[in-house]
Amino acid sequence: MFQVDFNKFKDSDNVIASTTKDVEAIFSIGSNWGNRHASVSEGLKWLSNVLSDFRCSSIYATPDCHGGIKEYLNAVVYGKTSLSKKELEILCKKYEAECGRDEEMRDAGKVPVDIDLVIYDGDILRHNDYKREFFKIGYAMI
């Protein structure tokens, strides 16, 4: 399983703490730049090492939900974790940065990989994503 020292991360002035029980987490993964299939596949592999009871949709294409011309490849992931919501979000953003996602790429509309925690312990965190077709397609598969 992927290991990280969370003691070095701070949220406000409080150290982030893991939950004491496994909770369900559902993520969306997308890419519109570079080798999109490899980026989404590697993101799935990475999440499979972070989560237990891992399940994922197939990888599928959707148009840019913001009206851009770049088509996305997407997937949706289900898993269980004892990590807190904040820990998962930090891990995802760190992974994205390691894959080349930065402000320059954002400004250019290039998304090497985007991993968002959409549902955590039954709570919808990203209501807009939850309603969008790119999420609904994969969510129905898991």
PDB file of C-alpha atoms in Angstrom:
ATOM      1  CA  MET A   1       0.000   0.000   0.000  1.00  0.00           C
ATOM      2  CA  PHE A   2       1.198   3.541  -0.759  1.00  0.00           C
ATOM      3  CA  GLN A   3       2.844   5.093   2.314  1.00  0.00           C
ATOM      4  CA  VAL A   4       3.279   8.765   3.116  1.00  0.00           C
ATOM      5  CA  ASP A   5       4.217  10.658   6.263  1.00  0.00           C
ATOM      6  CA  PHE A   6       1.163  12.819   6.945  1.00  0.00           C
ATOM      7  CA  ASN A   7       2.782  14.461   9.956  1.00  0.00           C
ATOM      8  CA  LYS A   8       4.520  16.872   7.588  1.00  0.00           C
ATOM      9  CA  PHE A   9       1.194  18.094   6.139  1.00  0.00           C
ATOM     10  CA  LYS A  10      -0.833  20.698   7.982  1.00  0.00           C
ATOM     11  CA  ASP A  11      -4.408  21.855   7.434  1.00  0.00           C
ATOM     12  CA  SER A  12      -4.746  25.308   8.947  1.00  0.00           C
ATOM     13  CA  ASP A  13      -2.814  24.727  12.168  1.00  0.00           C
ATOM     14  CA  ASN A  14      -4.059  21.209  12.820  1.00  0.00           C
ATOM     15  CA  VAL A  15      -2.246  18.029  11.869  1.00  0.00           C
ATOM     16  CA  ILE A  16      -4.401  15.935   9.552  1.00  0.00           C
ATOM     17  CA  ALA A  17      -5.685  12.748  11.161  1.00  0.00           C
ATOM     18  CA  SER A  18      -6.791   9.502   9.550  1.00  0.00           C
ATOM     19  CA  THR A  19     -10.222   8.110  10.250  1.00  0.00           C
ATOM     20  CA  THR A  20     -10.514   5.176  12.636  1.00  0.00           C
ATOM     21  CA  LYS A  21     -12.649   3.123  10.239  1.00  0.00           C
ATOM     22  CA  ASP A  22     -12.631   2.402   6.550  1.00  0.00           C
ATOM     23  CA  VAL A  23     -14.940   4.668   4.586  1.00  0.00           C
ATOM     24  CA  GLU A  24     -16.060   4.600   0.975  1.00  0.00           C
ATOM     25  CA  ALA A  25     -14.439   7.025  -1.452  1.00  0.00           C
ATOM     26  CA  ILE A  26     -15.338   7.651  -5.091  1.00  0.00           C
ATOM     27  CA  PHE A  27     -13.034   9.505  -7.476  1.00  0.00           C
ATOM     28  CA  SER A  28     -13.141  10.795 -11.013  1.00  0.00           C
ATOM     29  CA  ILE A  29     -10.022  10.616 -13.165  1.00  0.00           C
ATOM     30  CA  GLY A  30      -9.566  12.472 -16.424  1.00  0.00           C
ATOM     31  CA  SER A  31      -6.957  13.510 -18.948  1.00  0.00           C
ATOM     32  CA  ASN A  32      -7.113  15.616 -22.114  1.00  0.00           C
ATOM     33  CA  TRP A  33      -3.424  15.965 -22.976  1.00  0.00           C
ATOM     34  CA  GLY A  34      -0.487  13.759 -23.912  1.00  0.00           C
ATOM     35  CA  ASN A  35      -0.962  10.016 -23.802  1.00  0.00           C
ATOM     36  CA  ARG A  36      -4.390  10.247 -22.193  1.00  0.00           C
ATOM     37  CA  HIS A  37      -4.961   6.505 -21.979  1.00  0.00           C
ATOM     38  CA  ALA A  38      -1.628   5.919 -20.250  1.00  0.00           C
ATOM     39  CA  SER A  39      -2.266   8.837 -17.875  1.00  0.00           C
ATOM     40  CA  VAL A  40      -5.674   7.538 -16.807  1.00  0.00           C
ATOM     41  CA  SER A  41      -4.385   3.940 -16.602  1.00  0.00           C
ATOM     42  CA  GLU A  42      -1.465   4.987 -14.406  1.00  0.00           C
ATOM     43  CA  GLY A  43      -3.837   7.019 -12.217  1.00  0.00           C
ATOM     44  CA  LEU A  44      -6.005   3.921 -11.786  1.00  0.00           C
ATOM     45  CA  LYS A  45      -2.958   1.844 -10.874  1.00  0.00           C
ATOM     46  CA  TRP A  46      -1.835   4.482  -8.378  1.00  0.00           C
ATOM     47  CA  LEU A  47      -5.286   4.642  -6.721  1.00  0.00           C
ATOM     48  CA  SER A  48      -5.419   0.826  -6.554  1.00  0.00           C
ATOM     49  CA  ASN A  49      -2.394   1.074  -4.242  1.00  0.00           C
ATOM     50  CA  VAL A  50      -4.025   3.766  -2.086  1.00  0.00           C
ATOM     51  CA  LEU A  51      -7.441   2.113  -1.645  1.00  0.00           C
ATOM     52  CA  SER A  52      -8.736  -1.262  -0.548  1.00  0.00           C
ATOM     53  CA  ASP A  53     -11.763  -2.951  -2.143  1.00  0.00           C
ATOM     54  CA  PHE A  54     -10.759  -1.144  -5.359  1.00  0.00           C
ATOM     55  CA  ARG A  55     -13.186  -1.113  -8.308  1.00  0.00           C
ATOM     56  CA  CYS A  56     -13.126   1.043 -11.408  1.00  0.00           C
ATOM     57  CA  SER A  57     -15.098   1.753 -14.531  1.00  0.00           C
ATOM     58  CA  SER A  58     -13.687   1.214 -17.957  1.00  0.00           C
ATOM     59  CA  ILE A  59     -11.861   4.142 -19.537  1.00  0.00           C
ATOM     60  CA  TYR A  60     -14.171   6.154 -21.787  1.00  0.00           C
ATOM     61  CA  ALA A  61     -14.140   9.383 -23.819  1.00  0.00           C
ATOM     62  CA  THR A  62     -16.272  12.478 -23.251  1.00  0.00           C
ATOM     63  CA  PRO A  63     -16.244  16.000 -24.648  1.00  0.00           C
ATOM     64  CA  ASP A  64     -14.840  18.806 -22.512  1.00  0.00           C
ATOM     65  CA  CYS A  65     -17.698  19.764 -20.160  1.00  0.00           C
ATOM     66  CA  HIS A  66     -16.618  23.417 -20.376  1.00  0.00           C
ATOM     67  CA  GLY A  67     -17.026  23.557 -24.143  1.00  0.00           C
ATOM     68  CA  GLY A  68     -13.363  23.267 -25.062  1.00  0.00           C
ATOM     69  CA  ILE A  69     -12.207  21.340 -28.095  1.00  0.00           C
ATOM     70  CA  LYS A  70     -10.132  18.764 -26.237  1.00  0.00           C
ATOM     71  CA  GLU A  71     -11.786  15.395 -25.646  1.00  0.00           C
ATOM     72  CA  TYR A  72     -11.176  13.765 -22.269  1.00  0.00           C
ATOM     73  CA  LEU A  73     -10.558  10.180 -21.348  1.00  0.00           C
ATOM     74  CA  ASN A  74     -12.174   9.401 -17.997  1.00  0.00           C
ATOM     75  CA  ALA A  75     -12.730   6.737 -15.387  1.00  0.00           C
ATOM     76  CA  VAL A  76     -14.485   6.530 -12.028  1.00  0.00           C
ATOM     77  CA  VAL A  77     -13.021   4.679  -9.044  1.00  0.00           C
ATOM     78  CA  TYR A  78     -14.576   3.221  -5.908  1.00  0.00           C
ATOM     79  CA  GLY A  79     -12.569   2.110  -2.907  1.00  0.00           C
ATOM     80  CA  LYS A  80     -12.324   2.040   0.844  1.00  0.00           C
ATOM     81  CA  THR A  81      -9.801   3.891   2.951  1.00  0.00           C
ATOM     82  CA  SER A  82      -8.942   4.882   6.497  1.00  0.00           C
ATOM     83  CA  LEU A  83      -7.408   8.115   5.204  1.00  0.00           C
ATOM     84  CA  SER A  84      -9.218  11.357   5.915  1.00  0.00           C
ATOM     85  CA  LYS A  85     -10.826  13.421   3.174  1.00  0.00           C
ATOM     86  CA  LYS A  86      -8.018  15.979   3.451  1.00  0.00           C
ATOM     87  CA  GLU A  87      -5.310  13.311   3.260  1.00  0.00           C
ATOM     88  CA  LEU A  88      -6.835  11.913   0.070  1.00  0.00           C
ATOM     89  CA  GLU A  89      -7.130  15.361  -1.490  1.00  0.00           C
ATOM     90  CA  ILE A  90      -3.485  16.138  -0.655  1.00  0.00           C
ATOM     91  CA  LEU A  91      -2.341  12.806  -2.113  1.00  0.00           C
ATOM     92  CA  CYS A  92      -4.298  13.400  -5.326  1.00  0.00           C
ATOM     93  CA  LYS A  93      -2.939  16.911  -5.838  1.00  0.00           C
ATOM     94  CA  LYS A  94       0.596  15.707  -5.130  1.00  0.00           C
ATOM     95  CA  TYR A  95       0.177  12.893  -7.663  1.00  0.00           C
ATOM     96  CA  GLU A  96      -1.187  15.330 -10.269  1.00  0.00           C
ATOM     97  CA  ALA A  97       1.817  17.627  -9.754  1.00  0.00           C
ATOM     98  CA  GLU A  98       4.209  14.680 -10.127  1.00  0.00           C
ATOM     99  CA  CYS A  99       2.495  13.937 -13.460  1.00  0.00           C
ATOM    100  CA  GLY A 100       3.131  17.484 -14.700  1.00  0.00           C
ATOM    101  CA  ARG A 101      -0.043  19.302 -13.738  1.00  0.00           C
ATOM    102  CA  ASP A 102       0.838  22.885 -12.833  1.00  0.00           C
ATOM    103  CA  GLU A 103      -0.483  26.420 -13.326  1.00  0.00           C
ATOM    104  CA  GLU A 104       1.079  26.760 -16.771  1.00  0.00           C
ATOM    105  CA  MET A 105      -0.702  23.588 -17.926  1.00  0.00           C
ATOM    106  CA  ARG A 106      -3.965  24.768 -16.364  1.00  0.00           C
ATOM    107  CA  ASP A 107      -3.722  28.116 -18.120  1.00  0.00           C
ATOM    108  CA  ALA A 108      -3.183  26.310 -21.442  1.00  0.00           C
ATOM    109  CA  GLY A 109      -6.168  24.005 -20.822  1.00  0.00           C
ATOM    110  CA  LYS A 110      -3.896  20.944 -20.792  1.00  0.00           C
ATOM    111  CA  VAL A 111      -4.759  18.292 -18.217  1.00  0.00           C
ATOM    112  CA  PRO A 112      -2.165  15.502 -18.035  1.00  0.00           C
ATOM    113  CA  VAL A 113      -4.219  13.955 -15.224  1.00  0.00           C
ATOM    114  CA  ASP A 114      -6.945  15.162 -12.891  1.00  0.00           C
ATOM    115  CA  ILE A 115      -8.026  13.064  -9.907  1.00  0.00           C
ATOM    116  CA  ASP A 116     -10.873  14.428  -7.818  1.00  0.00           C
ATOM    117  CA  LEU A 117     -12.499  13.001  -4.714  1.00  0.00           C
ATOM    118  CA  VAL A 118     -16.194  13.315  -5.563  1.00  0.00           C
ATOM    119  CA  ILE A 119     -17.849  11.317  -2.762  1.00  0.00           C
ATOM    120  CA  TYR A 120     -16.383  10.593   0.674  1.00  0.00           C
ATOM    121  CA  ASP A 121     -18.166   8.558   3.359  1.00  0.00           C
ATOM    122  CA  GLY A 122     -21.511   9.115   1.618  1.00  0.00           C
ATOM    123  CA  ASP A 123     -21.083  12.903   1.300  1.00  0.00           C
ATOM    124  CA  ILE A 124     -21.021  14.427  -2.168  1.00  0.00           C
ATOM    125  CA  LEU A 125     -18.058  16.816  -2.107  1.00  0.00           C
ATOM    126  CA  ARG A 126     -18.090  17.940  -5.736  1.00  0.00           C
ATOM    127  CA  HIS A 127     -21.744  18.520  -6.606  1.00  0.00           C
ATOM    128  CA  ASN A 128     -21.027  19.930 -10.070  1.00  0.00           C
ATOM    129  CA  ASP A 129     -18.900  16.914 -11.039  1.00  0.00           C
ATOM    130  CA  TYR A 130     -21.471  14.526  -9.577  1.00  0.00           C
ATOM    131  CA  LYS A 131     -24.136  15.951 -11.919  1.00  0.00           C
ATOM    132  CA  ARG A 132     -21.991  15.941 -15.060  1.00  0.00           C
ATOM    133  CA  GLU A 133     -22.178  13.290 -17.757  1.00  0.00           C
ATOM    134  CA  PHE A 134     -18.458  12.466 -17.522  1.00  0.00           C
ATOM    135  CA  PHE A 135     -18.996  11.282 -13.930  1.00  0.00           C
ATOM    136  CA  LYS A 136     -22.415   9.684 -14.392  1.00  0.00           C
ATOM    137  CA  ILE A 137     -21.133   7.374 -17.145  1.00  0.00           C
ATOM    138  CA  GLY A 138     -18.363   5.882 -15.001  1.00  0.00           C
ATOM    139  CA  TYR A 139     -20.372   5.930 -11.779  1.00  0.00           C
ATOM    140  CA  ALA A 140     -22.998   3.726 -13.415  1.00  0.00           C
ATOM    141  CA  MET A 141     -20.238   1.202 -14.247  1.00  0.00           C
ATOM    142  CA  ILE A 142     -19.007   0.740 -10.709  1.00  0.00           C
TER     143      ILE A 142
END
